[in-house]
């Protein structure tokens, strides 16, 4: 014979309650898949009863559920420039590095808007209140 066959005996147990001490790459992958089923919340009995397996179900179970955000449609599937989408996302998450925010961190001394020199540079000011940015938008 050209290849060596290896048999793993698990002493009357199932793959669900056995951990190999040393195993081939293929066997290690099988045990890794078992752990992923467990992480997704599937029991041995549920897996054995599956007639069809859908990766989508495991993916959704491993992903978990997240609260949908109101700005998702503005940012996702947007055909705008990546740079603009990135800035938009930072602004929507209130993470844009405005002078007001940098002043709170002690990185700049004044928070006055660099464009109009009248009010503090905040996200609402930059996008809606500043006279000079109003000309751009």
PDB file of C-alpha atoms in Angstrom:
ATOM      1  CA  UNK A   1       0.000   0.000   0.000  1.00  0.00           C
ATOM      2  CA  UNK A   2       1.153   3.507  -0.816  1.00  0.00           C
ATOM      3  CA  UNK A   3      -0.265   5.244   2.263  1.00  0.00           C
ATOM      4  CA  UNK A   4      -0.514   4.475   5.916  1.00  0.00           C
ATOM      5  CA  UNK A   5      -4.036   4.295   7.350  1.00  0.00           C
ATOM      6  CA  UNK A   6      -4.459   5.455  10.921  1.00  0.00           C
ATOM      7  CA  UNK A   7      -7.392   4.512  13.076  1.00  0.00           C
ATOM      8  CA  UNK A   8      -8.434   6.588  16.083  1.00  0.00           C
ATOM      9  CA  UNK A   9     -10.208   4.674  18.810  1.00  0.00           C
ATOM     10  CA  UNK A  10     -12.183   6.833  21.198  1.00  0.00           C
ATOM     11  CA  UNK A  11     -13.208   4.102  23.692  1.00  0.00           C
ATOM     12  CA  UNK A  12     -16.980   4.129  23.259  1.00  0.00           C
ATOM     13  CA  UNK A  13     -17.164   7.919  23.396  1.00  0.00           C
ATOM     14  CA  UNK A  14     -18.268  10.283  20.681  1.00  0.00           C
ATOM     15  CA  UNK A  15     -16.334  13.065  19.030  1.00  0.00           C
ATOM     16  CA  UNK A  16     -18.259  15.515  21.252  1.00  0.00           C
ATOM     17  CA  UNK A  17     -16.618  14.379  24.478  1.00  0.00           C
ATOM     18  CA  UNK A  18     -13.158  13.474  23.186  1.00  0.00           C
ATOM     19  CA  UNK A  19     -10.070  15.602  22.634  1.00  0.00           C
ATOM     20  CA  UNK A  20      -7.138  14.134  20.685  1.00  0.00           C
ATOM     21  CA  UNK A  21      -3.708  14.380  22.263  1.00  0.00           C
ATOM     22  CA  UNK A  22      -2.015  14.157  18.890  1.00  0.00           C
ATOM     23  CA  UNK A  23      -3.739  13.874  15.554  1.00  0.00           C
ATOM     24  CA  UNK A  24      -3.291  14.499  11.872  1.00  0.00           C
ATOM     25  CA  UNK A  25      -4.259  17.813  10.318  1.00  0.00           C
ATOM     26  CA  UNK A  26      -7.546  16.376   9.005  1.00  0.00           C
ATOM     27  CA  UNK A  27      -8.570  15.076  12.446  1.00  0.00           C
ATOM     28  CA  UNK A  28      -7.607  18.408  14.026  1.00  0.00           C
ATOM     29  CA  UNK A  29      -9.890  20.191  11.511  1.00  0.00           C
ATOM     30  CA  UNK A  30     -12.779  17.882  12.457  1.00  0.00           C
ATOM     31  CA  UNK A  31     -12.327  18.693  16.138  1.00  0.00           C
ATOM     32  CA  UNK A  32     -12.084  22.397  15.325  1.00  0.00           C
ATOM     33  CA  UNK A  33     -15.414  22.163  13.477  1.00  0.00           C
ATOM     34  CA  UNK A  34     -16.892  20.454  16.544  1.00  0.00           C
ATOM     35  CA  UNK A  35     -15.787  23.382  18.736  1.00  0.00           C
ATOM     36  CA  UNK A  36     -17.329  25.854  16.285  1.00  0.00           C
ATOM     37  CA  UNK A  37     -20.657  24.016  16.458  1.00  0.00           C
ATOM     38  CA  UNK A  38     -20.465  24.254  20.247  1.00  0.00           C
ATOM     39  CA  UNK A  39     -19.647  27.995  20.095  1.00  0.00           C
ATOM     40  CA  UNK A  40     -22.699  28.487  17.875  1.00  0.00           C
ATOM     41  CA  UNK A  41     -24.847  26.784  20.528  1.00  0.00           C
ATOM     42  CA  UNK A  42     -25.462  23.455  18.797  1.00  0.00           C
ATOM     43  CA  UNK A  43     -25.532  20.245  20.820  1.00  0.00           C
ATOM     44  CA  UNK A  44     -24.365  16.850  19.602  1.00  0.00           C
ATOM     45  CA  UNK A  45     -27.975  15.714  19.306  1.00  0.00           C
ATOM     46  CA  UNK A  46     -28.951  18.745  17.194  1.00  0.00           C
ATOM     47  CA  UNK A  47     -26.030  18.171  14.823  1.00  0.00           C
ATOM     48  CA  UNK A  48     -26.856  14.461  14.473  1.00  0.00           C
ATOM     49  CA  UNK A  49     -30.487  15.302  13.621  1.00  0.00           C
ATOM     50  CA  UNK A  50     -29.567  17.771  10.869  1.00  0.00           C
ATOM     51  CA  UNK A  51     -30.673  16.538   7.461  1.00  0.00           C
ATOM     52  CA  UNK A  52     -29.100  19.490   5.668  1.00  0.00           C
ATOM     53  CA  UNK A  53     -26.339  21.771   6.859  1.00  0.00           C
ATOM     54  CA  UNK A  54     -26.261  25.464   6.008  1.00  0.00           C
ATOM     55  CA  UNK A  55     -23.147  27.501   6.705  1.00  0.00           C
ATOM     56  CA  UNK A  56     -25.407  30.577   6.849  1.00  0.00           C
ATOM     57  CA  UNK A  57     -27.028  29.261  10.068  1.00  0.00           C
ATOM     58  CA  UNK A  58     -23.672  28.703  11.789  1.00  0.00           C
ATOM     59  CA  UNK A  59     -22.408  32.089  10.588  1.00  0.00           C
ATOM     60  CA  UNK A  60     -25.480  33.885  11.977  1.00  0.00           C
ATOM     61  CA  UNK A  61     -25.214  32.014  15.293  1.00  0.00           C
ATOM     62  CA  UNK A  62     -21.493  32.806  15.657  1.00  0.00           C
ATOM     63  CA  UNK A  63     -22.019  36.428  14.601  1.00  0.00           C
ATOM     64  CA  UNK A  64     -24.640  37.073  17.252  1.00  0.00           C
ATOM     65  CA  UNK A  65     -27.244  39.788  17.120  1.00  0.00           C
ATOM     66  CA  UNK A  66     -26.428  43.449  17.025  1.00  0.00           C
ATOM     67  CA  UNK A  67     -28.579  46.507  17.326  1.00  0.00           C
ATOM     68  CA  UNK A  68     -29.196  48.080  13.922  1.00  0.00           C
ATOM     69  CA  UNK A  69     -28.014  51.659  13.679  1.00  0.00           C
ATOM     70  CA  UNK A  70     -30.054  54.356  11.979  1.00  0.00           C
ATOM     71  CA  UNK A  71     -27.177  55.513   9.750  1.00  0.00           C
ATOM     72  CA  UNK A  72     -26.368  52.085   8.257  1.00  0.00           C
ATOM     73  CA  UNK A  73     -28.006  52.765   4.870  1.00  0.00           C
ATOM     74  CA  UNK A  74     -26.134  56.069   4.515  1.00  0.00           C
ATOM     75  CA  UNK A  75     -22.711  54.457   5.019  1.00  0.00           C
ATOM     76  CA  UNK A  76     -23.148  50.916   3.654  1.00  0.00           C
ATOM     77  CA  UNK A  77     -23.496  50.453  -0.101  1.00  0.00           C
ATOM     78  CA  UNK A  78     -22.726  54.133  -0.616  1.00  0.00           C
ATOM     79  CA  UNK A  79     -21.114  54.877  -3.978  1.00  0.00           C
ATOM     80  CA  UNK A  80     -19.331  57.967  -2.680  1.00  0.00           C
ATOM     81  CA  UNK A  81     -15.590  58.372  -2.361  1.00  0.00           C
ATOM     82  CA  UNK A  82     -14.123  56.112   0.350  1.00  0.00           C
ATOM     83  CA  UNK A  83     -12.530  59.130   2.053  1.00  0.00           C
ATOM     84  CA  UNK A  84     -15.903  60.895   2.280  1.00  0.00           C
ATOM     85  CA  UNK A  85     -17.674  57.771   3.523  1.00  0.00           C
ATOM     86  CA  UNK A  86     -14.998  57.337   6.196  1.00  0.00           C
ATOM     87  CA  UNK A  87     -15.399  60.937   7.403  1.00  0.00           C
ATOM     88  CA  UNK A  88     -19.188  60.524   7.374  1.00  0.00           C
ATOM     89  CA  UNK A  89     -18.934  57.384   9.474  1.00  0.00           C
ATOM     90  CA  UNK A  90     -16.661  59.091  12.008  1.00  0.00           C
ATOM     91  CA  UNK A  91     -19.080  62.016  12.230  1.00  0.00           C
ATOM     92  CA  UNK A  92     -22.106  59.750  12.697  1.00  0.00           C
ATOM     93  CA  UNK A  93     -20.332  57.869  15.492  1.00  0.00           C
ATOM     94  CA  UNK A  94     -19.241  61.174  17.095  1.00  0.00           C
ATOM     95  CA  UNK A  95     -15.588  60.190  16.649  1.00  0.00           C
ATOM     96  CA  UNK A  96     -14.459  62.867  14.213  1.00  0.00           C
ATOM     97  CA  UNK A  97     -11.356  64.673  15.503  1.00  0.00           C
ATOM     98  CA  UNK A  98     -12.820  68.159  15.779  1.00  0.00           C
ATOM     99  CA  UNK A  99     -10.897  70.901  17.594  1.00  0.00           C
ATOM    100  CA  UNK A 100     -13.461  70.779  20.410  1.00  0.00           C
ATOM    101  CA  UNK A 101     -12.773  67.071  20.916  1.00  0.00           C
ATOM    102  CA  UNK A 102      -8.995  67.525  20.674  1.00  0.00           C
ATOM    103  CA  UNK A 103      -9.209  70.353  23.246  1.00  0.00           C
ATOM    104  CA  UNK A 104     -11.006  68.012  25.667  1.00  0.00           C
ATOM    105  CA  UNK A 105      -8.060  65.630  25.349  1.00  0.00           C
ATOM    106  CA  UNK A 106      -5.609  68.475  25.902  1.00  0.00           C
ATOM    107  CA  UNK A 107      -4.074  68.204  22.427  1.00  0.00           C
ATOM    108  CA  UNK A 108      -4.980  71.743  21.304  1.00  0.00           C
ATOM    109  CA  UNK A 109      -5.471  74.896  23.342  1.00  0.00           C
ATOM    110  CA  UNK A 110      -8.413  76.523  21.591  1.00  0.00           C
ATOM    111  CA  UNK A 111     -11.474  74.887  20.072  1.00  0.00           C
ATOM    112  CA  UNK A 112     -12.413  77.780  17.787  1.00  0.00           C
ATOM    113  CA  UNK A 113     -13.403  76.757  14.254  1.00  0.00           C
ATOM    114  CA  UNK A 114     -10.491  77.039  11.827  1.00  0.00           C
ATOM    115  CA  UNK A 115     -12.801  78.071   8.993  1.00  0.00           C
ATOM    116  CA  UNK A 116     -14.956  80.867  10.414  1.00  0.00           C
ATOM    117  CA  UNK A 117     -13.106  81.721  13.655  1.00  0.00           C
ATOM    118  CA  UNK A 118     -16.462  82.337  15.415  1.00  0.00           C
ATOM    119  CA  UNK A 119     -17.675  79.246  17.308  1.00  0.00           C
ATOM    120  CA  UNK A 120     -16.209  76.055  18.713  1.00  0.00           C
ATOM    121  CA  UNK A 121     -15.432  73.476  16.045  1.00  0.00           C
ATOM    122  CA  UNK A 122     -17.957  70.696  16.713  1.00  0.00           C
ATOM    123  CA  UNK A 123     -19.523  68.203  14.316  1.00  0.00           C
ATOM    124  CA  UNK A 124     -22.873  70.053  14.117  1.00  0.00           C
ATOM    125  CA  UNK A 125     -21.021  73.342  13.606  1.00  0.00           C
ATOM    126  CA  UNK A 126     -18.802  71.974  10.814  1.00  0.00           C
ATOM    127  CA  UNK A 127     -21.604  70.290   8.893  1.00  0.00           C
ATOM    128  CA  UNK A 128     -24.601  72.579   9.531  1.00  0.00           C
ATOM    129  CA  UNK A 129     -23.763  75.898  11.224  1.00  0.00           C
ATOM    130  CA  UNK A 130     -20.434  77.166   9.864  1.00  0.00           C
ATOM    131  CA  UNK A 131     -20.937  79.742   7.114  1.00  0.00           C
ATOM    132  CA  UNK A 132     -17.853  78.664   5.158  1.00  0.00           C
ATOM    133  CA  UNK A 133     -18.607  74.936   5.246  1.00  0.00           C
ATOM    134  CA  UNK A 134     -22.190  75.767   4.255  1.00  0.00           C
ATOM    135  CA  UNK A 135     -20.820  76.996   0.918  1.00  0.00           C
ATOM    136  CA  UNK A 136     -19.129  73.606   0.382  1.00  0.00           C
ATOM    137  CA  UNK A 137     -22.155  71.485   1.247  1.00  0.00           C
TER     138      UNK A 137
END
